[in-house]
Amino acid sequence: MPDLITKIRRGDKGAFNELFGIHWKPLVDYASLIVGNDNAQDVVQSVFMKVWENRASLKDGNSMRQYLLKAVYHASISFIRKEDNSIHYRSWFARRIDETLASEYDIDRNDVIKALYTKELSRDLETAMSLLPPKCQEVFKMSYIDGLSGKEISESLGISVSTVNNQIHKALKILRSSLCPYKALVYILMLYFLTRS
Amino acid sequence: MDDNLIIDYLEGRTTPEEEKEILNNISASAEDRRHLADMKAVHHWLSIDDTGLSGEKSFVKARDSLNRAISKKESQKHQRKFVKIFWTFSVAACLLVIIAVFSLNRKHILNGNIASFCNPDSVVMRLDLPDGSIVCLREGTTLSYNNKYDIKKREVWLNGEAFFDITKNSGKPFIVKTEKAMVIVHGTVFNVKATGHEQEIETILASGSVSLRNTRGKNIVELKPGQQAIFNPHKDYLEVKQIPAWNILLDRYHVVMISEAPILEVIDIIQKTYHTQLETNDEISENQLITFKFQKSAALGDVVEMLELVSGHEFTFSSD
C-alpha cells in the first residue's frame, strides 16, 4: 500500500485532496494569524498549488505538517509585504505592530507556534493546561482550584514571597519566567480565569 | 511591557496612543516582540472557531476552488504549448510530421486514442505525462502514447531525442519504443536519441537503471548511471562508455537536476550557475538531502523561492 506522498508524487489527485483535507484547517488558522481571516484561505490555496506543481520533489516522512506550515509562513510574509494587500487594521500603529510581529511566527523559531499547530489540540482549557510543564500545572491547580493564596504558593515552591502577596498574576509572572516555557499560555489561562471569576 | 496593556491590545481595546507605545516597545526590545507575538498567537489560537458545519462547508468550498484553480492553470499550460507549436511551424511541415507519426505508430492509432507531441522549436519542450513523469523533447522530436498509458504499463513511442525523468513504479514498467530498439526503465533519469534516418540509438543514463533491448525484446545491455550506450542494430554494433551524464544533460536541455544530494551541494551549484552568493541565518544540516530541479533560463528569484520551499530554509542572495 503506497503512502499518501508516494501517491501524490505519481500524480494522484485524490491523494492530493486527502492531504489538503488533513492539513487545510490548521494551515488556514495559522495563516490568519499573519494575514487575517479574509486572506488566509487564498494564501493556503497558493501553497497547495505549489505543492501540486512540485509534487515530484515532495519528500517522505512525517514532517509534512511542518513543511506545509513553513511554506504557509513564507507565503504569508510575502503577502503582507505587498503594498496593496487588503488586510484591515484598526490603526496605522496596529498595522506596524502586526508587520513587526510577523517574523516572530516562524514555525522553526517559535516553540509556541509549533506546539499550537503541529499537535492536534482541542481548544479547551484542560488541553491548554496539559501543554504546560508539570510544575506550571501545579501552580495553577494550587492557585485556582485549591484556592491557595499567592503567598502559600510561593512558599511551597520556594519563591520570593514579598512580590506575590497582593497580586496573583504578578507572582505567576515570576514563576513563568523561571519555570514555564509556554509563558503565553500562562497569560491566556490567567486571562481566562480572571475574566470568568 | 505591561501585561494588562497587552491583553487590552489583543482584545482590541487600545487607543492609538497606547498602540504607539506598544510599537515603540516591540521595536526596541526583541524580548517584548517575542512575548507579544506568543501572546497574540495563543490568543488567536484560542479564539478560532471550530464549530462543525460551517467549517465543513467552507472546507468543501476551498477544496473545489483549489481543484478548479489547478485545472485552469494546467489547461493554460497545455494551450500555450499548442499555440507555440502552431505559430512556429508551417502547415506543410506540420502535415509532414503528422504523416511521419502516423506511419511510425499506425498500429497503435488503430488501438485507440493517441496523444502525440512534436517539438518543432529549438527551445526544449517539456511534457508532463499522466503519471507525473517528465519528458523534455529536443528540436524535431515526436513523442506519443495512447490512452492505455499507465494502465498496465507505461509505453511511449519516440522519434528523435528526449530526456526522461520517470517516477518510480515497479508494477508498471516504463518503456520507450523506437523504430529499432526499446528501452525498459526502472525509475530513473535518462536520455534516448533515436532518429528515424540515423541507424544508431543513443541512450544516456543519469540515475536509476535501464535496459536496452532490440525490437523483439531481447536484452542487449543493462546500463549503470553515468553510462552511454550507442547501439546500431544493422551492424550489430554496441558501444558502452562512461560519461559525465549530468553535464551532458545540462548542456542539451539546460536543466539542472540534482537528486537526493546534500543541500550544501545544491546551494553550491546554484551559486555557480548564477554567479551569486546565497546566504541564510538558518542552521543548515549537512545531512539534509534534497531533490531539486531548475531550468538554467529561470530567474534566480524563482529558483531561490523553490529552494526555500523544498528545503524549509530562508535565503537571501546578492543581485549582481
Coordinates of C-alpha atoms in Angstrom, one line a residue:
Chain A
M1 CA 0.0 0.0 0.0
P2 CA 1.8 3.1 -1.1
D3 CA 1.6 6.1 1.3
L4 CA -0.1 9.4 0.5
I5 CA 3.1 11.2 -0.5
T6 CA 4.1 8.5 -2.9
K7 CA 0.7 8.6 -4.5
I8 CA 0.8 12.3 -4.8
R9 CA 4.2 12.1 -6.4
R10 CA 2.8 9.8 -9.0
G11 CA 0.1 12.4 -9.8
D12 CA -2.8 11.0 -7.8
K13 CA -5.2 13.9 -7.4
G14 CA -7.4 12.0 -4.9
A15 CA -4.4 11.6 -2.6
F16 CA -3.6 15.2 -3.0
N17 CA -7.1 16.2 -2.0
E18 CA -6.8 13.9 1.0
L19 CA -3.6 15.7 2.0
F20 CA -5.4 19.0 1.6
G21 CA -8.2 17.8 3.9
I22 CA -5.8 16.7 6.6
H23 CA -3.9 20.0 6.8
W24 CA -6.3 22.6 5.5
K25 CA -7.9 23.8 8.7
P26 CA -4.8 24.3 10.9
L27 CA -2.9 25.9 8.0
V28 CA -5.8 28.4 7.4
D29 CA -5.8 29.1 11.2
Y30 CA -2.1 29.7 11.2
A31 CA -2.2 31.9 8.1
S32 CA -5.0 34.0 9.5
L33 CA -2.7 34.9 12.4
I34 CA -0.4 36.7 9.9
V35 CA -2.6 37.8 7.1
G36 CA -6.1 38.0 8.7
N37 CA -9.2 35.9 8.2
D38 CA -10.1 37.3 4.8
N39 CA -6.8 36.4 3.1
A40 CA -5.8 33.1 4.9
Q41 CA -7.6 30.8 2.5
D42 CA -6.1 32.4 -0.5
V43 CA -2.6 32.1 1.0
V44 CA -3.1 28.4 1.8
Q45 CA -4.5 27.7 -1.7
S46 CA -1.4 29.3 -3.3
V47 CA 0.8 27.0 -1.2
F48 CA -1.1 23.9 -2.2
M49 CA -0.9 24.9 -5.9
K50 CA 2.8 25.0 -5.5
V51 CA 2.8 21.6 -3.7
W52 CA 0.9 20.1 -6.6
E53 CA 3.1 21.7 -9.3
N54 CA 6.2 20.4 -7.5
R55 CA 4.8 17.1 -6.4
A56 CA 7.6 15.2 -8.0
S57 CA 10.0 16.6 -5.4
L58 CA 7.8 16.0 -2.3
K59 CA 9.7 14.4 0.5
D60 CA 8.6 11.4 2.5
G61 CA 8.5 11.5 6.3
N62 CA 6.1 12.6 8.9
S63 CA 7.1 16.2 9.0
M64 CA 4.6 17.1 6.3
R65 CA 2.7 19.4 8.6
Q66 CA 5.8 21.3 9.5
Y67 CA 6.9 21.6 5.9
L68 CA 3.5 23.0 4.9
L69 CA 3.4 25.4 7.9
K70 CA 6.8 26.7 6.8
A71 CA 5.5 27.2 3.2
V72 CA 2.4 29.0 4.6
Y73 CA 4.7 31.2 6.7
H74 CA 6.7 32.2 3.6
A75 CA 3.6 32.8 1.5
S76 CA 2.0 34.9 4.3
I77 CA 5.1 37.0 4.8
S78 CA 5.3 37.8 1.1
F79 CA 1.6 38.6 1.1
I80 CA 1.9 41.2 3.8
R81 CA 4.9 42.7 2.2
K82 CA 2.8 43.5 -0.9
E83 CA 1.9 47.2 -0.7
D84 CA -1.7 46.8 -1.9
N85 CA -2.8 43.9 0.3
S86 CA -6.3 44.1 1.7
I87 CA -5.7 43.4 5.4
H88 CA -7.9 45.6 7.6
Y89 CA -6.1 47.2 10.5
R90 CA -7.7 49.4 13.1
S91 CA -4.9 51.9 13.1
W92 CA -1.7 52.7 11.4
F93 CA 0.1 51.6 14.6
A94 CA -1.8 48.4 14.7
R95 CA -0.6 47.7 11.1
R96 CA 3.0 48.4 12.0
I97 CA 2.7 46.2 15.1
D98 CA 1.5 43.3 13.0
E99 CA 4.2 43.8 10.4
T100 CA 6.8 43.9 13.1
L101 CA 5.4 40.7 14.8
A102 CA 5.1 38.7 11.6
S103 CA 8.7 37.5 11.5
E104 CA 8.2 36.1 15.1
Y105 CA 5.7 33.5 13.8
D106 CA 8.3 31.4 12.0
I107 CA 7.4 27.8 12.9
D108 CA 11.1 26.8 13.1
R109 CA 11.9 29.5 15.6
N110 CA 8.9 29.7 17.8
D111 CA 8.0 26.8 20.1
V112 CA 4.6 28.2 21.0
I113 CA 3.6 28.3 17.3
K114 CA 5.0 24.8 16.8
A115 CA 3.1 23.4 19.8
L116 CA -0.2 25.0 18.7
Y117 CA -0.2 23.9 15.1
T118 CA 1.7 20.6 14.9
K119 CA -0.1 18.9 17.8
E120 CA -3.7 18.2 17.4
L121 CA -5.1 20.1 20.4
S122 CA -8.7 20.7 21.2
R123 CA -9.3 24.2 22.1
D124 CA -10.4 23.7 25.8
L125 CA -8.7 24.7 28.9
E126 CA -7.8 21.3 30.0
T127 CA -5.7 20.7 26.9
A128 CA -4.2 24.1 27.2
M129 CA -3.2 23.1 30.8
S130 CA -1.8 19.8 29.7
L131 CA 0.6 21.8 27.4
L132 CA 2.2 23.3 30.5
P133 CA 5.1 21.6 32.2
P134 CA 4.1 19.7 35.4
K135 CA 5.4 22.4 37.7
C136 CA 3.3 25.0 36.0
Q137 CA 0.2 22.9 36.1
E138 CA 0.8 22.5 39.8
V139 CA 0.8 26.3 40.3
F140 CA -2.4 26.7 38.5
K141 CA -4.1 24.0 40.4
M142 CA -2.9 25.4 43.7
S143 CA -3.9 28.9 42.8
Y144 CA -7.3 28.5 41.1
I145 CA -8.5 25.1 42.0
D146 CA -7.3 24.7 45.5
G147 CA -7.7 28.4 46.2
L148 CA -4.3 28.9 47.8
S149 CA -3.0 32.4 48.1
G150 CA 0.0 33.7 46.2
K151 CA 1.9 33.6 49.4
E152 CA 1.1 30.0 50.1
I153 CA 2.1 29.1 46.6
S154 CA 5.3 30.9 46.6
E155 CA 6.2 29.5 49.9
S156 CA 5.6 25.9 48.9
L157 CA 7.6 26.5 45.8
G158 CA 10.3 28.4 47.4
I159 CA 9.9 31.6 45.5
S160 CA 10.4 35.1 46.8
V161 CA 7.3 36.0 48.9
S162 CA 7.0 39.8 49.1
T163 CA 6.2 40.3 45.5
V164 CA 3.4 37.8 45.2
N165 CA 1.1 38.6 48.1
N166 CA -1.3 41.0 46.7
Q167 CA -1.4 40.4 43.0
I168 CA -1.6 36.7 42.0
H169 CA -0.8 37.4 38.4
K170 CA 2.4 39.2 39.3
A171 CA 3.5 36.2 41.2
L172 CA 2.7 34.0 38.3
K173 CA 4.7 36.2 36.1
I174 CA 7.8 35.5 38.2
L175 CA 7.0 31.8 38.2
R176 CA 6.5 31.9 34.5
S177 CA 9.9 33.4 33.8
S178 CA 11.7 30.7 35.8
L179 CA 9.5 27.7 35.2
C180 CA 7.3 27.9 32.2
P181 CA 8.4 27.9 28.6
Y182 CA 4.8 28.3 27.4
K183 CA 4.5 31.6 29.0
A184 CA 2.0 32.9 26.6
L185 CA -0.4 30.1 27.5
V186 CA 0.1 31.0 31.1
Y187 CA -1.1 34.5 30.4
I188 CA -4.1 33.4 28.5
L189 CA -5.0 30.9 31.1
M190 CA -4.8 33.8 33.6
L191 CA -6.9 35.9 31.4
Y192 CA -9.4 33.1 31.1
F193 CA -9.7 32.6 34.9
L194 CA -9.7 36.3 35.7
T195 CA -12.5 37.2 33.3
R196 CA -14.6 34.2 34.5
S197 CA -14.3 34.7 38.2
Chain B
M1 CA 5.7 45.8 28.9
D2 CA 2.6 45.8 31.0
D3 CA 0.5 42.6 30.5
N4 CA -2.8 44.4 31.0
L5 CA -1.8 46.6 28.1
I6 CA -1.1 43.5 26.0
I7 CA -4.4 42.0 26.9
D8 CA -6.2 45.2 26.1
Y9 CA -4.4 45.3 22.7
L10 CA -5.3 41.6 22.0
E11 CA -9.0 42.4 22.9
G12 CA -9.0 45.5 20.6
R13 CA -9.4 47.9 23.4
T14 CA -6.3 50.0 23.0
T15 CA -6.2 53.7 21.8
P16 CA -3.8 54.7 19.0
E17 CA -1.6 56.3 21.7
E18 CA -1.3 53.0 23.5
E19 CA -0.6 51.2 20.3
K20 CA 2.1 53.7 19.6
E21 CA 3.6 52.8 22.9
I22 CA 3.4 49.0 22.1
L23 CA 5.0 49.6 18.7
N24 CA 7.9 51.5 20.4
N25 CA 8.4 48.8 22.9
I26 CA 8.5 45.9 20.4
S27 CA 10.7 47.9 18.0
A28 CA 13.2 48.5 20.8
S29 CA 13.2 45.1 22.5
A30 CA 13.4 41.7 20.9
E31 CA 12.1 40.1 24.1
D32 CA 9.0 42.3 24.1
R33 CA 8.5 41.5 20.5
R34 CA 8.6 37.7 21.0
H35 CA 6.5 38.0 24.1
L36 CA 3.7 39.9 22.4
A37 CA 3.9 37.5 19.4
D38 CA 3.5 34.5 21.7
M39 CA 0.6 36.2 23.5
K40 CA -1.1 37.0 20.2
A41 CA -0.5 33.5 18.8
V42 CA -2.2 31.9 21.8
H43 CA -5.0 34.5 21.9
H44 CA -5.6 33.9 18.2
W45 CA -5.5 30.1 18.6
L46 CA -8.0 30.1 21.4
S47 CA -10.4 32.4 19.6
I48 CA -10.5 30.2 16.5
D49 CA -14.0 28.9 15.7
D50 CA -14.1 25.2 15.4
T51 CA -17.8 24.7 15.0
G52 CA -18.7 21.8 12.8
L53 CA -21.0 22.5 9.9
S54 CA -19.8 25.9 8.7
G55 CA -16.2 24.7 8.9
E56 CA -17.0 21.7 6.8
K57 CA -18.9 23.8 4.2
S58 CA -16.0 26.2 3.8
F59 CA -13.6 23.3 3.5
V60 CA -15.5 21.8 0.6
K61 CA -15.7 25.2 -1.0
A62 CA -11.9 25.7 -0.5
R63 CA -11.1 22.2 -1.9
D64 CA -13.3 22.8 -5.0
S65 CA -11.7 26.2 -5.5
L66 CA -8.2 24.7 -5.3
N67 CA -9.0 21.9 -7.9
R68 CA -10.6 24.5 -10.2
A69 CA -7.5 26.7 -10.0
I70 CA -5.2 23.7 -10.7
S71 CA -7.3 22.6 -13.7
K72 CA -7.3 26.1 -15.1
K73 CA -3.6 26.5 -14.7
E74 CA -2.9 23.2 -16.3
S75 CA -5.1 23.8 -19.3
Q76 CA -3.5 27.1 -19.8
K77 CA -0.1 25.4 -19.9
H78 CA -1.4 23.0 -22.4
Q79 CA -2.8 25.7 -24.6
R80 CA 0.4 27.7 -24.5
K81 CA 2.3 24.7 -25.8
F82 CA -0.2 24.2 -28.6
V83 CA 0.0 27.9 -29.6
K84 CA 3.7 27.7 -29.7
I85 CA 3.7 24.7 -32.0
F86 CA 1.2 26.2 -34.2
W87 CA 2.8 29.5 -34.8
T88 CA 6.4 28.4 -35.2
F89 CA 5.6 25.7 -37.7
S90 CA 4.3 26.0 -41.2
V91 CA 1.2 24.0 -42.2
A92 CA 3.1 21.9 -44.7
A93 CA 5.8 20.9 -42.1
C94 CA 3.1 20.1 -39.6
L95 CA 1.5 17.8 -42.1
L96 CA 4.8 16.0 -42.7
V97 CA 5.2 15.4 -39.0
I98 CA 1.7 14.0 -38.7
I99 CA 2.4 11.7 -41.5
A100 CA 5.7 10.6 -40.0
V101 CA 4.0 9.9 -36.7
F102 CA 1.2 8.1 -38.4
S103 CA 3.5 5.8 -40.3
L104 CA 5.5 5.1 -37.2
N105 CA 2.6 4.4 -35.0
R106 CA -0.1 3.2 -37.4
K107 CA -0.7 0.1 -35.4
H108 CA -1.2 2.0 -32.2
I109 CA -3.5 4.6 -33.7
L110 CA -5.8 1.8 -34.6
N111 CA -5.8 0.6 -31.0
G112 CA -7.4 3.8 -29.6
N113 CA -6.9 7.4 -28.7
I114 CA -3.3 8.6 -29.1
A115 CA -1.7 11.7 -27.7
S116 CA 1.1 12.9 -29.9
F117 CA 3.5 15.8 -29.3
C118 CA 6.1 17.1 -31.6
N119 CA 8.5 19.9 -30.8
P120 CA 9.5 21.9 -33.9
D121 CA 11.1 24.7 -31.8
S122 CA 14.7 24.9 -30.9
V123 CA 13.6 25.5 -27.3
V124 CA 13.3 22.3 -25.4
M125 CA 9.6 21.3 -24.8
R126 CA 8.6 19.9 -21.5
L127 CA 5.8 17.4 -21.2
D128 CA 4.2 16.1 -18.1
L129 CA 2.9 12.6 -18.5
P130 CA -0.2 11.4 -16.7
D131 CA 1.8 9.5 -14.0
G132 CA 3.9 12.6 -13.1
S133 CA 6.9 11.6 -15.2
I134 CA 8.6 14.4 -17.1
V135 CA 9.8 14.3 -20.7
C136 CA 11.8 17.0 -22.4
L137 CA 11.7 16.9 -26.2
R138 CA 14.6 18.3 -28.2
E139 CA 14.0 20.0 -31.6
G140 CA 12.3 17.9 -34.2
T141 CA 11.3 15.2 -31.7
T142 CA 8.0 13.4 -31.6
L143 CA 6.6 11.5 -28.7
S144 CA 3.3 9.7 -28.5
Y145 CA 1.4 7.5 -26.1
N146 CA -2.1 6.0 -26.2
N147 CA -4.9 6.1 -23.7
K148 CA -3.8 2.8 -22.2
Y149 CA -0.8 4.6 -20.8
D150 CA -0.4 3.9 -17.1
I151 CA -3.0 1.1 -17.1
K152 CA -0.7 -2.0 -17.1
K153 CA 2.4 -0.4 -18.4
R154 CA 3.7 2.9 -19.4
E155 CA 4.6 2.9 -23.0
V156 CA 5.7 5.8 -25.2
W157 CA 6.9 6.0 -28.8
L158 CA 9.8 8.2 -29.7
N159 CA 11.3 9.6 -32.8
G160 CA 14.1 12.0 -32.1
E161 CA 15.8 12.8 -28.8
A162 CA 14.3 13.2 -25.4
F163 CA 15.2 13.3 -21.8
F164 CA 13.1 11.3 -19.3
D165 CA 12.6 11.8 -15.6
I166 CA 10.5 8.8 -14.7
T167 CA 8.5 8.4 -11.5
K168 CA 9.3 5.0 -9.8
N169 CA 6.6 2.4 -10.2
S170 CA 7.9 -1.1 -10.4
G171 CA 4.5 -2.5 -11.0
K172 CA 4.2 -0.6 -14.3
P173 CA 7.4 -0.6 -16.2
F174 CA 8.2 2.4 -18.4
I175 CA 9.1 1.5 -22.0
V176 CA 10.4 3.8 -24.7
K177 CA 9.9 2.2 -28.1
T178 CA 11.7 3.4 -31.1
E179 CA 11.9 2.1 -34.6
K180 CA 14.9 -0.1 -34.0
A181 CA 15.1 -0.8 -30.3
M182 CA 13.4 -0.2 -26.9
V183 CA 14.5 0.9 -23.5
I184 CA 13.0 -0.5 -20.4
V185 CA 13.1 1.7 -17.4
H186 CA 13.1 1.2 -13.7
G187 CA 12.5 4.7 -12.2
T188 CA 15.2 6.9 -13.5
V189 CA 16.6 9.9 -15.3
F190 CA 17.9 9.2 -18.8
N191 CA 18.1 10.3 -22.4
V192 CA 17.3 8.5 -25.6
K193 CA 18.2 9.5 -29.1
A194 CA 16.8 7.5 -31.9
T195 CA 16.2 9.4 -35.1
G196 CA 14.5 7.7 -38.0
H197 CA 17.1 8.5 -40.6
E198 CA 20.0 7.5 -38.4
Q199 CA 20.9 3.9 -37.8
E200 CA 22.1 4.4 -34.2
I201 CA 20.2 4.7 -31.0
E202 CA 21.9 6.5 -28.2
T203 CA 20.9 6.1 -24.5
I204 CA 22.4 8.1 -21.7
L205 CA 21.6 7.2 -18.1
A206 CA 21.9 9.7 -15.3
S207 CA 20.4 7.8 -12.4
G208 CA 18.5 4.6 -11.7
S209 CA 18.8 1.7 -14.2
V210 CA 17.6 0.9 -17.7
S211 CA 18.0 -2.0 -20.1
L212 CA 18.3 -1.6 -23.8
R213 CA 16.5 -4.3 -25.9
N214 CA 16.0 -4.9 -29.5
T215 CA 12.6 -4.7 -31.1
R216 CA 11.9 -8.4 -30.4
G217 CA 12.5 -7.7 -26.7
K218 CA 15.9 -9.4 -26.4
N219 CA 18.2 -7.8 -23.8
I220 CA 21.2 -6.1 -25.3
V221 CA 22.7 -4.3 -22.3
E222 CA 21.9 -3.0 -18.8
L223 CA 23.2 0.5 -18.2
K224 CA 24.5 1.9 -15.0
P225 CA 24.3 5.6 -14.0
G226 CA 26.8 7.7 -15.9
Q227 CA 26.9 5.3 -18.9
Q228 CA 26.2 6.0 -22.5
A229 CA 25.2 3.2 -25.0
I230 CA 25.4 3.5 -28.7
F231 CA 23.6 0.7 -30.5
N232 CA 23.5 0.0 -34.2
P233 CA 21.1 -2.9 -34.9
H234 CA 22.0 -3.2 -38.5
K235 CA 25.8 -3.6 -38.0
D236 CA 25.1 -5.4 -34.7
Y237 CA 27.4 -2.8 -33.1
L238 CA 27.2 -1.8 -29.4
E239 CA 29.4 0.6 -27.6
V240 CA 29.1 1.4 -23.9
K241 CA 31.2 4.1 -22.2
Q242 CA 31.4 6.1 -19.0
I243 CA 30.4 9.8 -19.5
P244 CA 29.6 12.8 -17.3
A245 CA 25.9 12.3 -17.8
W246 CA 24.5 15.2 -15.7
N247 CA 26.8 17.7 -17.5
I248 CA 25.6 16.4 -20.9
L249 CA 22.0 16.7 -19.9
L250 CA 22.6 20.2 -18.6
D251 CA 24.2 21.1 -21.9
R252 CA 21.5 19.7 -24.1
Y253 CA 18.4 20.7 -22.0
H254 CA 19.7 23.5 -19.8
V255 CA 18.0 21.6 -17.0
V256 CA 19.9 21.2 -13.7
M257 CA 18.7 18.2 -11.9
I258 CA 20.0 17.1 -8.5
S259 CA 18.5 14.2 -6.8
E260 CA 18.9 13.3 -3.1
A261 CA 22.0 15.5 -2.8
P262 CA 23.3 17.3 0.3
I263 CA 21.7 20.7 0.4
L264 CA 25.1 22.4 0.6
E265 CA 26.0 20.9 -2.7
V266 CA 22.7 22.2 -4.2
I267 CA 23.5 25.7 -2.9
D268 CA 26.9 25.5 -4.4
I269 CA 25.5 24.5 -7.8
I270 CA 23.0 27.4 -7.8
Q271 CA 25.8 29.8 -6.8
K272 CA 28.0 28.7 -9.6
T273 CA 25.2 28.7 -12.2
Y274 CA 24.1 32.2 -11.3
H275 CA 27.4 33.6 -10.1
T276 CA 25.8 34.7 -6.9
Q277 CA 26.2 34.1 -3.2
L278 CA 23.3 32.6 -1.2
E279 CA 23.1 33.4 2.4
T280 CA 21.0 32.2 5.3
N281 CA 20.6 32.7 9.0
D282 CA 19.3 29.2 9.4
E283 CA 21.4 26.4 10.6
I284 CA 21.8 24.0 7.7
S285 CA 22.4 20.4 8.4
E286 CA 25.0 18.7 6.3
N287 CA 22.8 15.6 6.3
Q288 CA 19.8 17.2 4.8
L289 CA 19.2 15.7 1.3
I290 CA 17.0 17.3 -1.2
T291 CA 15.9 16.7 -4.8
F292 CA 16.0 19.8 -6.8
K293 CA 15.5 20.8 -10.4
F294 CA 15.7 24.0 -12.2
Q295 CA 16.0 25.3 -15.8
K296 CA 19.1 27.4 -16.4
S297 CA 17.0 30.1 -18.0
A298 CA 14.8 30.5 -14.9
A299 CA 15.1 33.7 -12.9
L300 CA 17.3 33.4 -9.8
G301 CA 14.5 34.7 -7.6
D302 CA 12.2 31.8 -8.7
V303 CA 15.0 29.2 -8.2
V304 CA 15.7 30.5 -4.7
E305 CA 12.0 30.6 -3.8
M306 CA 11.7 27.0 -4.9
L307 CA 14.8 26.1 -2.9
E308 CA 13.2 27.7 0.2
L309 CA 10.0 25.7 -0.3
V310 CA 11.9 22.4 -0.8
S311 CA 14.4 22.9 2.0
G312 CA 12.4 24.9 4.5
H313 CA 15.2 27.4 4.9
E314 CA 15.2 31.1 4.1
F315 CA 17.8 32.5 1.8
T316 CA 19.0 35.9 0.6
F317 CA 21.1 36.4 -2.5
S318 CA 23.3 39.1 -3.9
S319 CA 21.8 40.6 -7.0
D320 CA 25.0 41.0 -9.1

